[in-house]
mmCIF file of C-alpha atoms in Angstrom:
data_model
loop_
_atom_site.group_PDB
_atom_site.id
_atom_site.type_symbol
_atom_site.label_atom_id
_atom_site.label_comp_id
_atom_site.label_asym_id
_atom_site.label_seq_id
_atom_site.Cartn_x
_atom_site.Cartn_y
_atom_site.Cartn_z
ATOM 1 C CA UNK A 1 94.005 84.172 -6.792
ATOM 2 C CA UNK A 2 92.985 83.668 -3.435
ATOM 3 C CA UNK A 3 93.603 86.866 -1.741
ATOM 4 C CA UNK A 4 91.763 88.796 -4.563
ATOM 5 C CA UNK A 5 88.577 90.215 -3.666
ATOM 6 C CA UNK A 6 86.499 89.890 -6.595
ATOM 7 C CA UNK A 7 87.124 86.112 -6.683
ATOM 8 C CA UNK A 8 86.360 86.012 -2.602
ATOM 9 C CA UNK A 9 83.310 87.464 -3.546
ATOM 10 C CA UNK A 10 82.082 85.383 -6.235
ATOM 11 C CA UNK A 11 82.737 82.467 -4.722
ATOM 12 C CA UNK A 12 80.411 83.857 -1.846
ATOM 13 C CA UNK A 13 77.895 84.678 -4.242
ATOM 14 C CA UNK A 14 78.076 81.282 -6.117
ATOM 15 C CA UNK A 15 77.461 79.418 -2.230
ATOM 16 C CA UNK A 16 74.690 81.681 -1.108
ATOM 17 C CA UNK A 17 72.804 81.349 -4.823
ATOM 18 C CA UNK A 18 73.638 77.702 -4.818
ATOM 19 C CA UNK A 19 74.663 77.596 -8.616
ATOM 20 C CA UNK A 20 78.209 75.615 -9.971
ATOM 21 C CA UNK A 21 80.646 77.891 -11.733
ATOM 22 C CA UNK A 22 83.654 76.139 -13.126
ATOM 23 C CA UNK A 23 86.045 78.913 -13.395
ATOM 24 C CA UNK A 24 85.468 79.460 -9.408
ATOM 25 C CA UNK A 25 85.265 75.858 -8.385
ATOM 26 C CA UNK A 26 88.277 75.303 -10.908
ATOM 27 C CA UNK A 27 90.470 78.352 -10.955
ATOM 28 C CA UNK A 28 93.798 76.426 -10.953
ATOM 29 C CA UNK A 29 92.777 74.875 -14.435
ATOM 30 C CA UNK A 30 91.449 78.130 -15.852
ATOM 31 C CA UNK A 31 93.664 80.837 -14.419
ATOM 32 C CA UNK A 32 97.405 81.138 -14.033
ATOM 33 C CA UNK A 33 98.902 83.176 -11.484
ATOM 34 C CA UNK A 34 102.497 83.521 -12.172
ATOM 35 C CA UNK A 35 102.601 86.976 -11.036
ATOM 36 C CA UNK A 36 100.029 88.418 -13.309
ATOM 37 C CA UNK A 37 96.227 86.214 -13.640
ATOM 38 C CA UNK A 38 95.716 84.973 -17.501
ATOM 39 C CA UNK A 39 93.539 83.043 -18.247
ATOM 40 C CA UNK A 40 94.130 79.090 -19.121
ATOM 41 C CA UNK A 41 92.328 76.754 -21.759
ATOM 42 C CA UNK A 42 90.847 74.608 -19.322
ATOM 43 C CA UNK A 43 90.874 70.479 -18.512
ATOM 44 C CA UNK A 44 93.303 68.379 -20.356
ATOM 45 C CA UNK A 45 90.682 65.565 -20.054
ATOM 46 C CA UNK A 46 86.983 65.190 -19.217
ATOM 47 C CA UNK A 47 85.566 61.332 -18.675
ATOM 48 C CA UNK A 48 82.430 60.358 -18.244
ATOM 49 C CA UNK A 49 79.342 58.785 -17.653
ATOM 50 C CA UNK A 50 76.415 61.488 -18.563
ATOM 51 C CA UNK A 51 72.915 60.195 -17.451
ATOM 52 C CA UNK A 52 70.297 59.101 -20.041
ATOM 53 C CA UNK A 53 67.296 60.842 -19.130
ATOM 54 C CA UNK A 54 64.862 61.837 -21.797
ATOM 55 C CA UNK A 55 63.911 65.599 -22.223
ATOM 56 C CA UNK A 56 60.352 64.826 -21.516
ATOM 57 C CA UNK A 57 61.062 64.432 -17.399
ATOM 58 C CA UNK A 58 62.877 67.828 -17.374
ATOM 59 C CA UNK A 59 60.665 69.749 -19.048
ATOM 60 C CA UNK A 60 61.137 72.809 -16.889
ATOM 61 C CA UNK A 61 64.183 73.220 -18.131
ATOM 62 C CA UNK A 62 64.036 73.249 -21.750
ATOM 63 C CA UNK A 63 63.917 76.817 -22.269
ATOM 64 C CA UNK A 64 67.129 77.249 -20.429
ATOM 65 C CA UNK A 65 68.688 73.913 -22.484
ATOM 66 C CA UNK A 66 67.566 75.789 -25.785
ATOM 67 C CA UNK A 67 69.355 79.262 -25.056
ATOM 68 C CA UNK A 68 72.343 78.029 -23.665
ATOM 69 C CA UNK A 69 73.139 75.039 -26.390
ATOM 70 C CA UNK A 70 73.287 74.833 -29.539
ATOM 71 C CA UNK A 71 72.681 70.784 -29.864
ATOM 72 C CA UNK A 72 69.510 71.018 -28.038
ATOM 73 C CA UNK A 73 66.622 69.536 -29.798
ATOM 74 C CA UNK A 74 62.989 69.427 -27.898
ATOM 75 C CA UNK A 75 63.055 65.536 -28.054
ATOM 76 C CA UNK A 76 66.375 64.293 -27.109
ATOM 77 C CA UNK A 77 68.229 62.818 -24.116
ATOM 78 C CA UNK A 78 70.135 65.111 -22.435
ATOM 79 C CA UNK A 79 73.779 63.403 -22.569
ATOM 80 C CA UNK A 80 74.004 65.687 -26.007
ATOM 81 C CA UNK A 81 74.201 68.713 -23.541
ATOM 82 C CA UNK A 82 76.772 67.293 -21.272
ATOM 83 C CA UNK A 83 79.455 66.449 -24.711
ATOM 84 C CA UNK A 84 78.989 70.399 -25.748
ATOM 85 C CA UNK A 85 79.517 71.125 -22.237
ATOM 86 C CA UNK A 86 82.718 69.032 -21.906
ATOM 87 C CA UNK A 87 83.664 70.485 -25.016
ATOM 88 C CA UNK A 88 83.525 73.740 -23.341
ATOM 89 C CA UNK A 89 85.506 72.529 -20.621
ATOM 90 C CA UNK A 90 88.798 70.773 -22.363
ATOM 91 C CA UNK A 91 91.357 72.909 -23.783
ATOM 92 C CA UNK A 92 92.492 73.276 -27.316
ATOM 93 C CA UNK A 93 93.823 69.607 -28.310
ATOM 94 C CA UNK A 94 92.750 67.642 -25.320
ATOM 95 C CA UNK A 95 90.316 65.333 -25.355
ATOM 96 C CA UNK A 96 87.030 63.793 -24.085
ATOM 97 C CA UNK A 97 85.991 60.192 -23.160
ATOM 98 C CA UNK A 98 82.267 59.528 -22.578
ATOM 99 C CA UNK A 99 80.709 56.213 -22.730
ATOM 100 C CA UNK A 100 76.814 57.309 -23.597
ATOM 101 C CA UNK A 101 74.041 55.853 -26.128
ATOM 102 C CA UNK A 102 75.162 55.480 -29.650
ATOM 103 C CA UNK A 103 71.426 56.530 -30.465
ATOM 104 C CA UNK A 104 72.333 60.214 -31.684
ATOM 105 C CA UNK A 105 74.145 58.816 -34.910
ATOM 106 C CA UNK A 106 70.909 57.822 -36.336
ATOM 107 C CA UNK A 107 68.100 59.694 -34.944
ATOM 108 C CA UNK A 108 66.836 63.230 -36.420
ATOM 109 C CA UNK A 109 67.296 64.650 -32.578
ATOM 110 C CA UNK A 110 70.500 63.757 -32.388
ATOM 111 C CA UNK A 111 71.581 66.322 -35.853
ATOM 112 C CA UNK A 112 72.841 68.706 -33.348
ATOM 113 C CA UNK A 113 75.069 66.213 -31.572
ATOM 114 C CA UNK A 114 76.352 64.604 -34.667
ATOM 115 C CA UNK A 115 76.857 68.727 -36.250
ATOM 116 C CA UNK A 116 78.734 69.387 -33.198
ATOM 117 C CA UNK A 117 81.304 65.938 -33.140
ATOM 118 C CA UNK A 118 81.612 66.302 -36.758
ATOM 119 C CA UNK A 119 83.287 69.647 -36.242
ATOM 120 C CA UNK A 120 86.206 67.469 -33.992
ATOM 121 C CA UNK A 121 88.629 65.169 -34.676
ATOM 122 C CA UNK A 122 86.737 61.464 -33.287
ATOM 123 C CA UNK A 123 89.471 59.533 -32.037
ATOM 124 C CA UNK A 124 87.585 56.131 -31.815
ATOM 125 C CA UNK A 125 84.315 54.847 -31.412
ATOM 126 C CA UNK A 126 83.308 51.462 -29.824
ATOM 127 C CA UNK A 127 79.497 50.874 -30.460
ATOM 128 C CA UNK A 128 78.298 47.743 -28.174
ATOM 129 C CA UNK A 129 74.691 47.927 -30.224
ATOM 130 C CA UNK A 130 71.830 46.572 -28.044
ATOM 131 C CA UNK A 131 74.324 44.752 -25.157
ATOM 132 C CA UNK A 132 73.631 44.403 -21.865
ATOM 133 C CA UNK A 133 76.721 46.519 -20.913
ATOM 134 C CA UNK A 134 74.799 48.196 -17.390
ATOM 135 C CA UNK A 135 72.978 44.712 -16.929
ATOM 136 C CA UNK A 136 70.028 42.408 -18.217
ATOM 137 C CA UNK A 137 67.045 44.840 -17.366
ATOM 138 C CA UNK A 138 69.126 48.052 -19.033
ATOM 139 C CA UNK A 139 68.340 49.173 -22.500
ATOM 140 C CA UNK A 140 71.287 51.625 -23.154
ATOM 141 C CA UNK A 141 72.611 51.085 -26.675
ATOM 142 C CA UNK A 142 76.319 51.922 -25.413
ATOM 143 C CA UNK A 143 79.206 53.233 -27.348
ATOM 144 C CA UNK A 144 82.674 54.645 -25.713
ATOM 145 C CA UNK A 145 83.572 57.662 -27.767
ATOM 146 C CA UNK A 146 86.798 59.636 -27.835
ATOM 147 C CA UNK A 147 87.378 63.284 -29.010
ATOM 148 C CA UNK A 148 89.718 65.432 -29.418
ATOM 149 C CA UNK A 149 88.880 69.505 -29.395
ATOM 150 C CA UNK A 150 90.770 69.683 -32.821
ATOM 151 C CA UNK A 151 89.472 69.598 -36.334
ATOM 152 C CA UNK A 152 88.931 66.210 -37.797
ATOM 153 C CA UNK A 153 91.669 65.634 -40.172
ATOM 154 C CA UNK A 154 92.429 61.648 -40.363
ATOM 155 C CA UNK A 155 91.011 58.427 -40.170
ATOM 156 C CA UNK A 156 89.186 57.696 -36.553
ATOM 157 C CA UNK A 157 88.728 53.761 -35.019
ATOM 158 C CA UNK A 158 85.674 51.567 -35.396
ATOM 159 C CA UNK A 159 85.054 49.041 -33.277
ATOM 160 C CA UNK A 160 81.387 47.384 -33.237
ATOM 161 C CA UNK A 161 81.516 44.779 -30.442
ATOM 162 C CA UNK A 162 78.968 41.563 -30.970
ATOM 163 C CA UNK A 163 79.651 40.435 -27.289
ATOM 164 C CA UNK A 164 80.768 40.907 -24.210
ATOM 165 C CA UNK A 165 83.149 37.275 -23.964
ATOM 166 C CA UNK A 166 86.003 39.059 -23.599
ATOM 167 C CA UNK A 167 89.198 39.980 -21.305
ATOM 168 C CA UNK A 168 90.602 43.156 -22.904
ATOM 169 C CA UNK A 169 88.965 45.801 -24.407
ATOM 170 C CA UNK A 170 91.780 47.499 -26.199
ATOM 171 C CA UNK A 171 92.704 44.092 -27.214
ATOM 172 C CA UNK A 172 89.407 43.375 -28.707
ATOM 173 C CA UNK A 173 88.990 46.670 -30.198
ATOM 174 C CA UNK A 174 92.087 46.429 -32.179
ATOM 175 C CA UNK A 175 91.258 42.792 -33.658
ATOM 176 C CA UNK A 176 88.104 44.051 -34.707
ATOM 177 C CA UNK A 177 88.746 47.796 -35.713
ATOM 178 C CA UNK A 178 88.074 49.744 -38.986
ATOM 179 C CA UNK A 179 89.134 52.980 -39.923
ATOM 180 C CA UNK A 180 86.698 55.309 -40.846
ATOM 181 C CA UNK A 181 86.998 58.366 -42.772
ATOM 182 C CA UNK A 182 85.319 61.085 -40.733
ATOM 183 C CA UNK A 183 84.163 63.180 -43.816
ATOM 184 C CA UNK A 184 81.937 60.579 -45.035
ATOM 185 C CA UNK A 185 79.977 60.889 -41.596
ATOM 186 C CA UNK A 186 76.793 63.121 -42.455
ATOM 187 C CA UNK A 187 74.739 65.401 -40.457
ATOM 188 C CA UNK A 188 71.571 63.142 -41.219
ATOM 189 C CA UNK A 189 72.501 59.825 -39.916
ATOM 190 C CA UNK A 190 76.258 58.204 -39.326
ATOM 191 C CA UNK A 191 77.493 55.197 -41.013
ATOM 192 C CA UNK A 192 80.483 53.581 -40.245
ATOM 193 C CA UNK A 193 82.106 52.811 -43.452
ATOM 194 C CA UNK A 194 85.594 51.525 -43.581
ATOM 195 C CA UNK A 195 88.429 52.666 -45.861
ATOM 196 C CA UNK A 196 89.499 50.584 -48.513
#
């Protein structure tokens, strides 16, 4: 890819304009070059963090967040835009990890989010309710989710933790777990029913 002129040049371009293009910052995840370029599906993974920073302190952005995704909603945090975008990123049957606020399964700004997840397979979801997860003075309502970029088709993990006494998470998780049918999630609000 390197010695190709086009992709010289856009990587120029992308500097001097000071904007982040994953296919150019990325190319050996989204382009092949076994003789011939193709294109690839992207990551295998994405993990994160995304912040939690209400809408309302970025307004001058909300006309760009509203034409470029389709889970925007004029009064939600803004982690919703970084799952679409991760979803964007991972390839056909790889997977996501974000730990982010479980708020969205409830709330009428979070539809979009919950429309969007609901169209993947959720692999497991750990909801740590009000915890202290970040610290005393930190209000984030956490929850770990994992998705994979395939239709939902079985049963996903439930885990809602009560406290934070212990030494294993997996190990907790899986005393603790319920399986949840993912078709009995609606778009209004999410409960996490277990099957019988």
């Amino acid at each position: 890819i390197r010695d190709m002129q086009w992709f010289e040049d856009a990587q120029k371009w992308a500097s001097a304009d000071k904007y982040f293009h994953w296919k150019l910052q990325f190319p050996e995840v989204y382009y092949q070059t076994d003789g011939q370029t193709t294109e690839s599906p992207g990551f295998d993974a994405v993990i994160g963090n995304p912040p939690y920073v209400r809408q309302e302190l970025i307004t001058s952005l909300k006309d760009y967040l509203q034409k470029q995704f389709s889970v925007y909603h004029g009064r939600a945090d803004i982690y919703g835009y970084f799952v679409e975008k991760a979803l964007n990123l991972v390839g056909d049957e790889c997977r996501l990890s974000y730990i982010l606020s479980h708020k969205f399964t409830k709330v009428k700004s979070g539809k979009g989010l919950r429309e969007l997840i609901g169209d993947h397979q959720i692999e497991e979801f750990i909801d740590f309710q009000d915890l202290p997860v970040f610290g005393s003075d930190v209000s984030a309502y956490p929850a770990i989710m994992i998705l994979s970029k395939t239709p939902a088709r079985e049963p996903f993990k439930y885990a809602e933790i009560d406290n934070l006494d212990f030494n294993s998470l997996p190990d907790r998780v899986d005393q603790i777990k319920k399986l949840v049918d993912q078709s009995y999630l609606s778009d209004d609000e999410w409960t996490f029913l277990g099957q019988a």
